Short mmCIF file of C-alpha atoms in Angstrom, two decimals:
data_model
loop_
_atom_site.label_atom_id
_atom_site.label_comp_id
_atom_site.label_asym_id
_atom_site.label_seq_id
_atom_site.Cartn_x
_atom_site.Cartn_y
_atom_site.Cartn_z
CA MET A 30 87.35 16.13 98.53
CA LEU A 31 90.68 15.95 96.76
CA THR A 32 92.83 19.02 96.11
CA GLY A 33 95.54 18.73 93.49
CA ALA A 34 93.67 16.13 91.44
CA GLN A 35 95.10 17.47 88.18
CA GLY A 36 98.59 16.89 89.51
CA PHE A 37 100.65 13.80 88.82
CA VAL A 38 100.02 11.96 92.10
CA GLY A 39 96.56 13.43 92.56
CA SER A 40 95.34 11.90 89.30
CA TRP A 41 96.35 8.41 90.44
CA LEU A 42 94.72 8.93 93.84
CA ALA A 43 91.51 10.19 92.22
CA GLU A 44 91.42 7.17 89.91
CA ARG A 45 91.94 4.73 92.78
CA LEU A 46 89.20 6.36 94.87
CA LEU A 47 86.78 6.26 91.94
CA ASP A 48 87.59 2.63 91.23
CA GLU A 49 86.79 1.82 94.85
CA GLY A 50 83.36 3.43 94.51
CA ALA A 51 84.01 6.79 96.17
CA ARG A 52 82.36 10.00 95.04
CA VAL A 53 85.31 12.30 94.37
CA VAL A 54 84.93 16.07 94.56
CA THR A 55 87.90 18.00 93.17
CA LEU A 56 88.94 21.64 93.23
CA LEU A 57 90.00 23.08 89.87
CA HIS A 58 91.90 26.30 89.30
CA ASP A 59 93.09 26.00 85.70
CA VAL A 60 92.32 23.19 83.25
CA GLU A 61 95.42 21.46 81.95
CA PRO A 62 94.32 19.42 78.88
CA GLU A 63 97.49 17.33 78.81
CA ALA A 64 97.27 16.38 82.48
CA ARG A 65 96.58 12.68 82.99
CA PHE A 66 93.50 13.65 85.03
CA ASN A 67 91.95 15.06 81.84
CA SER A 68 93.57 13.04 79.05
CA GLU A 69 92.54 9.70 80.56
CA GLY A 70 89.00 10.72 81.44
CA ILE A 71 89.45 10.71 85.21
CA GLY A 72 88.03 14.20 85.57
CA GLU A 73 84.84 13.19 83.77
CA ARG A 74 84.10 10.81 86.62
CA CYS A 75 84.59 13.46 89.33
CA ILE A 76 82.52 16.35 90.60
CA GLN A 77 84.67 19.34 89.65
CA VAL A 78 84.30 22.52 91.69
CA ARG A 79 85.79 25.73 90.34
CA ALA A 80 87.44 27.31 93.35
CA GLU A 81 90.71 28.82 94.47
CA LEU A 82 92.47 27.01 97.29
CA THR A 83 92.80 30.35 99.08
CA ASP A 84 89.06 31.21 98.80
CA TYR A 85 87.67 30.40 102.25
CA GLU A 86 84.00 30.97 101.38
CA ALA A 87 84.21 28.79 98.27
CA LEU A 88 85.84 25.98 100.24
CA VAL A 89 83.19 26.10 102.98
CA ARG A 90 80.47 26.09 100.35
CA ALA A 91 81.93 23.02 98.61
CA LEU A 92 82.47 21.14 101.88
CA ASN A 93 78.87 21.77 102.92
CA GLU A 94 77.19 21.34 99.54
CA TYR A 95 78.74 17.94 98.89
CA ASP A 96 78.65 16.74 102.51
CA ILE A 97 82.38 16.03 102.53
CA HIS A 98 83.68 13.63 105.18
CA THR A 99 87.23 12.98 103.91
CA VAL A 100 89.78 15.45 102.55
CA PHE A 101 93.05 14.66 100.78
CA HIS A 102 95.08 17.85 100.43
CA LEU A 103 97.70 17.37 97.70
CA ALA A 104 97.49 20.73 95.91
CA ALA A 105 100.81 22.57 95.87
CA LYS A 106 103.35 24.39 93.79
CA ALA A 107 105.58 21.34 93.62
CA VAL A 108 108.49 22.12 91.29
CA VAL A 109 111.64 23.08 93.19
CA GLY A 110 113.09 25.25 90.44
CA MET A 111 109.82 27.13 90.02
CA ALA A 112 109.65 27.69 93.77
CA ASN A 113 113.13 29.20 93.71
CA ARG A 114 112.12 31.58 90.91
CA SER A 115 108.69 32.43 92.36
CA PRO A 116 108.76 32.02 96.15
CA ILE A 117 105.76 34.27 96.80
CA ALA A 118 103.47 32.17 94.58
CA THR A 119 104.80 29.03 96.23
CA PHE A 120 104.27 30.34 99.75
CA ASP A 121 100.82 31.64 98.85
CA THR A 122 99.58 28.33 97.45
CA ASN A 123 101.37 25.92 99.75
CA ILE A 124 101.11 27.78 103.05
CA ARG A 125 98.10 30.11 102.81
CA GLY A 126 96.23 27.48 100.82
CA THR A 127 96.76 24.95 103.59
CA TRP A 128 95.60 27.12 106.46
CA THR A 129 92.61 28.35 104.44
CA LEU A 130 91.51 24.79 103.69
CA LEU A 131 92.00 23.61 107.27
CA GLU A 132 90.17 26.64 108.64
CA ALA A 133 87.29 25.87 106.28
CA CYS A 134 87.30 22.27 107.53
CA ARG A 135 87.26 23.51 111.12
CA GLY A 136 84.40 25.91 110.42
CA VAL A 137 82.31 23.16 108.86
CA GLY A 138 82.87 21.00 111.93
CA VAL A 139 81.80 23.78 114.26
CA VAL A 140 78.39 24.03 112.57
CA GLY A 141 77.69 20.33 112.84
CA ASN A 142 79.35 18.49 109.93
CA PRO A 143 82.69 17.37 111.38
CA LEU A 144 85.06 15.74 108.95
CA GLU A 145 86.24 12.22 109.66
CA ARG A 146 89.63 12.24 107.93
CA ILE A 147 92.01 14.91 106.61
CA VAL A 148 95.33 13.88 105.06
CA VAL A 149 97.76 16.68 104.28
CA ALA A 150 100.68 16.09 101.93
CA SER A 151 104.03 17.26 103.24
CA SER A 152 107.30 15.96 101.74
CA ASP A 153 110.63 14.41 102.62
CA LYS A 154 112.10 17.78 101.62
CA ALA A 155 110.52 19.32 104.72
CA TYR A 156 113.37 17.79 106.72
CA GLY A 157 115.98 19.89 104.93
CA ARG A 158 119.60 18.74 104.90
CA HIS A 159 120.78 16.43 107.69
CA ALA A 160 124.10 14.74 108.29
CA GLU A 161 122.40 11.76 109.91
CA LEU A 162 120.20 9.66 107.64
CA PRO A 163 117.64 8.25 107.17
CA PHE A 164 115.04 10.77 108.31
CA SER A 165 112.67 9.45 110.96
CA GLU A 166 109.44 11.22 111.88
CA ASP A 167 111.27 12.57 114.94
CA SER A 168 113.99 14.22 112.85
CA PRO A 169 113.74 18.02 113.11
CA LEU A 170 112.34 19.96 110.19
CA GLU A 171 115.23 22.21 109.12
CA PRO A 172 114.48 23.38 105.56
CA VAL A 173 116.24 26.30 103.88
CA TYR A 174 114.99 26.64 100.30
CA PRO A 175 111.52 27.99 99.35
CA TYR A 176 109.76 24.76 98.37
CA ASP A 177 111.20 22.87 101.33
CA VAL A 178 110.20 25.68 103.72
CA SER A 179 106.68 25.76 102.28
CA LYS A 180 106.19 22.03 102.86
CA ALA A 181 107.56 22.23 106.40
CA ALA A 182 105.12 25.07 107.11
CA THR A 183 102.28 23.01 105.60
CA ASP A 184 103.33 20.12 107.82
CA MET A 185 103.41 22.17 111.02
CA ILE A 186 100.16 24.03 110.28
CA ALA A 187 98.35 20.71 109.79
CA ARG A 188 99.67 19.24 113.01
CA SER A 189 98.86 22.48 114.84
CA TYR A 190 95.21 22.28 113.75
CA ALA A 191 95.06 18.65 114.86
CA ALA A 192 96.46 19.44 118.32
CA THR A 193 94.68 22.74 118.93
CA TYR A 194 91.23 21.92 117.59
CA ASN A 195 91.18 18.14 118.07
CA MET A 196 90.77 17.52 114.36
CA PRO A 197 91.36 14.16 112.60
CA ILE A 198 94.40 15.25 110.62
CA ALA A 199 97.50 13.29 109.60
CA VAL A 200 100.49 14.32 107.52
CA SER A 201 102.22 12.31 104.81
CA ARG A 202 105.94 12.71 104.17
CA LEU A 203 106.61 10.76 100.99
CA ALA A 204 109.84 10.03 99.18
CA ASN A 205 110.38 11.11 95.55
CA VAL A 206 107.30 9.80 93.75
CA TYR A 207 107.66 8.74 90.12
CA GLY A 208 105.50 7.07 87.47
CA GLY A 209 103.38 7.78 84.42
CA GLY A 210 101.77 11.19 84.09
CA ASP A 211 104.57 13.36 85.48
CA PHE A 212 105.49 15.94 82.84
CA HIS A 213 107.88 18.17 84.77
CA PRO A 214 111.19 18.10 82.88
CA SER A 215 113.14 19.07 85.99
CA ARG A 216 112.46 15.62 87.48
CA ILE A 217 114.93 12.93 86.59
CA VAL A 218 112.55 10.10 85.59
CA PRO A 219 110.35 11.93 83.03
CA ALA A 220 113.30 13.99 81.78
CA THR A 221 115.34 10.86 81.12
CA ILE A 222 112.45 9.05 79.45
CA PHE A 223 111.65 11.99 77.15
CA ALA A 224 115.29 12.22 76.12
CA LEU A 225 115.43 8.51 75.33
CA LEU A 226 112.18 8.65 73.37
CA ASP A 227 113.65 11.52 71.34
CA GLY A 228 116.85 9.58 70.69
CA LYS A 229 118.90 12.01 72.75
CA ARG A 230 121.38 11.61 75.59
CA PRO A 231 119.74 12.00 79.02
CA VAL A 232 121.10 14.98 80.91
CA ILE A 233 122.24 14.73 84.52
CA GLN A 234 122.46 18.23 85.96
CA SER A 235 124.74 17.11 88.81
CA ASP A 236 127.71 14.76 88.87
CA GLY A 237 125.24 11.90 89.29
CA SER A 238 126.03 11.28 92.95
CA PRO A 239 123.01 12.88 94.73
CA GLU A 240 120.89 10.19 96.35
CA ARG A 241 117.12 9.97 96.68
CA ASP A 242 114.53 7.53 97.94
CA TYR A 243 112.15 6.68 95.07
CA LEU A 244 108.53 5.61 95.54
CA TYR A 245 106.35 4.35 92.69
CA VAL A 246 103.09 6.28 92.36
CA GLU A 247 100.78 3.33 93.09
CA ASP A 248 102.63 2.73 96.37
CA ALA A 249 102.22 6.43 97.15
CA VAL A 250 98.46 6.17 96.60
CA ALA A 251 98.32 3.14 98.89
CA ALA A 252 100.19 5.13 101.54
CA TYR A 253 97.65 7.96 101.37
CA LEU A 254 94.76 5.52 101.79
CA THR A 255 96.53 3.77 104.67
CA ILE A 256 97.16 7.06 106.45
CA ALA A 257 93.52 8.08 105.95
CA GLY A 258 92.41 4.78 107.43
CA SER A 259 94.62 5.32 110.48
CA LEU A 260 92.51 8.34 111.48
CA GLU A 261 89.73 6.04 112.65
CA ASP A 262 91.91 5.77 115.77
CA GLY A 263 92.08 9.09 117.61
CA GLU A 264 95.55 8.26 118.88
CA HIS A 265 96.85 8.82 115.35
CA TRP A 266 95.41 12.32 115.01
CA GLY A 267 98.23 14.78 114.45
CA ARG A 268 100.74 12.11 113.39
CA ALA A 269 103.20 12.48 110.54
CA TRP A 270 104.09 9.36 108.55
CA ASN A 271 107.09 8.70 106.33
CA ALA A 272 106.57 6.48 103.31
CA GLY A 273 109.34 5.38 100.97
CA ASN A 274 111.39 2.39 99.90
CA ASP A 275 114.08 3.21 102.51
CA GLN A 276 116.75 2.67 99.86
CA PRO A 277 118.84 5.62 98.68
CA VAL A 278 119.68 5.43 94.99
CA ALA A 279 122.11 7.73 93.15
CA VAL A 280 120.74 9.75 90.24
CA ARG A 281 123.26 8.17 87.86
CA ASP A 282 121.94 4.71 88.78
CA VAL A 283 118.34 5.73 88.05
CA VAL A 284 119.39 7.03 84.64
CA ALA A 285 121.42 3.89 83.92
CA ARG A 286 118.44 1.66 84.79
CA LEU A 287 116.15 3.65 82.49
CA ILE A 288 118.68 3.42 79.64
CA ALA A 289 118.70 -0.36 80.17
CA VAL A 290 114.90 -0.51 80.20
CA ALA A 291 114.79 1.44 76.94
CA GLY A 292 117.43 -0.77 75.36
CA ALA A 293 119.30 2.34 74.29
CA ASP A 294 123.00 2.55 73.45
CA VAL A 295 123.77 5.96 74.90
CA GLU A 296 125.73 7.52 77.72
CA PRO A 297 124.21 10.28 79.85
CA ASP A 298 125.41 13.86 79.51
CA VAL A 299 126.80 14.49 83.00
CA LYS A 300 127.14 18.19 83.72
CA GLY A 301 129.51 17.54 86.60
CA GLU A 302 128.20 19.85 89.31
CA PRO A 303 128.16 17.95 92.63
CA THR A 304 124.70 19.25 93.63
CA PRO A 305 122.74 21.98 91.83
CA HIS A 306 121.98 25.09 93.85
CA ALA A 307 118.97 24.86 96.18
CA GLN A 308 118.97 21.05 96.01
CA ILE A 309 119.68 18.56 98.80
CA ASP A 310 122.45 16.09 98.02
CA ARG A 311 121.25 13.12 100.07
CA GLN A 312 117.81 12.33 101.44
CA PHE A 313 115.97 9.14 102.26
CA LEU A 314 113.40 8.01 104.77
CA ASP A 315 112.92 5.56 107.59
CA SER A 316 109.43 4.19 106.94
CA SER A 317 109.38 1.65 109.75
CA ALA A 318 106.51 3.39 111.60
CA ILE A 319 103.95 3.11 108.79
CA ARG A 320 105.11 -0.42 108.06
CA ASP A 321 105.05 -1.67 111.63
CA GLU A 322 102.04 0.25 112.97
CA LEU A 323 99.75 0.47 109.93
CA GLY A 324 100.88 -2.47 107.80
CA TRP A 325 101.72 -0.51 104.66
CA GLN A 326 104.41 -2.01 102.45
CA PRO A 327 105.64 -0.82 99.04
CA GLN A 328 104.78 -3.35 96.35
CA TRP A 329 106.98 -1.93 93.58
CA ASP A 330 110.76 -2.12 93.59
CA LEU A 331 112.64 0.47 91.55
CA ASP A 332 113.33 -1.72 88.51
CA ARG A 333 109.69 -2.77 88.18
CA GLY A 334 108.47 0.78 88.71
CA LEU A 335 110.85 2.26 86.15
CA ALA A 336 109.79 -0.37 83.61
CA ALA A 337 106.12 0.50 84.20
CA SER A 338 106.93 4.21 83.84
CA TRP A 339 108.74 3.62 80.54
CA ARG A 340 105.76 1.68 79.20
CA TRP A 341 103.34 4.44 80.15
CA TYR A 342 105.26 7.16 78.34
CA SER A 343 106.22 5.08 75.32
CA GLU A 344 102.80 3.61 74.57
CA ALA A 345 100.87 5.23 71.73
CA GLY A 346 98.69 8.04 72.95
CA SER A 347 100.35 8.31 76.36
CA ARG A 348 103.30 10.48 75.52
CA ARG A 349 102.37 14.13 75.90
CA ARG A 350 104.28 17.29 76.79
#
């Protein structure tokens, strides 16, 4: 079962699982026609269950009816600005949705159909703001803002279920994922690409100095599959895994690279604020654990990934709002 399949990363994970021969069961709340999951026919290849993430009975029914053995939990309210405006909706989906799903998974196991693998998506933002970087998995979770707090709670709830009920759960803490199919204009990669496609100056809401660790979406999918595979070893139950490129890049550099990819002769519109409110100025990960212990390695450097992203949005039929 895959939650969040209509989302940007979820659509790529669903496609990869289908291509590898898996039967993919997805939970659907609302249908988003422009989502890559629907526009590229991925959903047509899945079993789509109409259910709310917070509906315990519906989740138990789906887990039992389709004899689910693996769960990838990616569903979330994932836009930082939206979380700041609507914290209750964010907390309800991200926190209550997580414990409801995990309780449903636990209940199914109690009656004789234990799940083999559950991967829960946390985020690098769960760490909050730290003076010492990069974040390792041992860094404390010290979030402040609504989205960050919701992902830290998701993270801790998942690891609590693993420890308390001996469940095969692992947590992913990924860097900023980018690639084709992300239509949230608050994110720097799609926002910059849309501006360039429209012949406009890309807007940088800060002074361009905030730094992030960027992970191409296909590397993110590979990380999810690697983490799922690690749960065959009980010693990894309850683990959290960082996955990123371990290279902080300033926002202004990402925009400059996209301008170069597009071959545009423009300068970005830099608003000049050091860091927008409710944003973290610097964050990047230490991914040595997943590399050394599980053998995962990112295959896409930033330049190659940005070029692939530009192609996806600029190709005929791929550019949607």
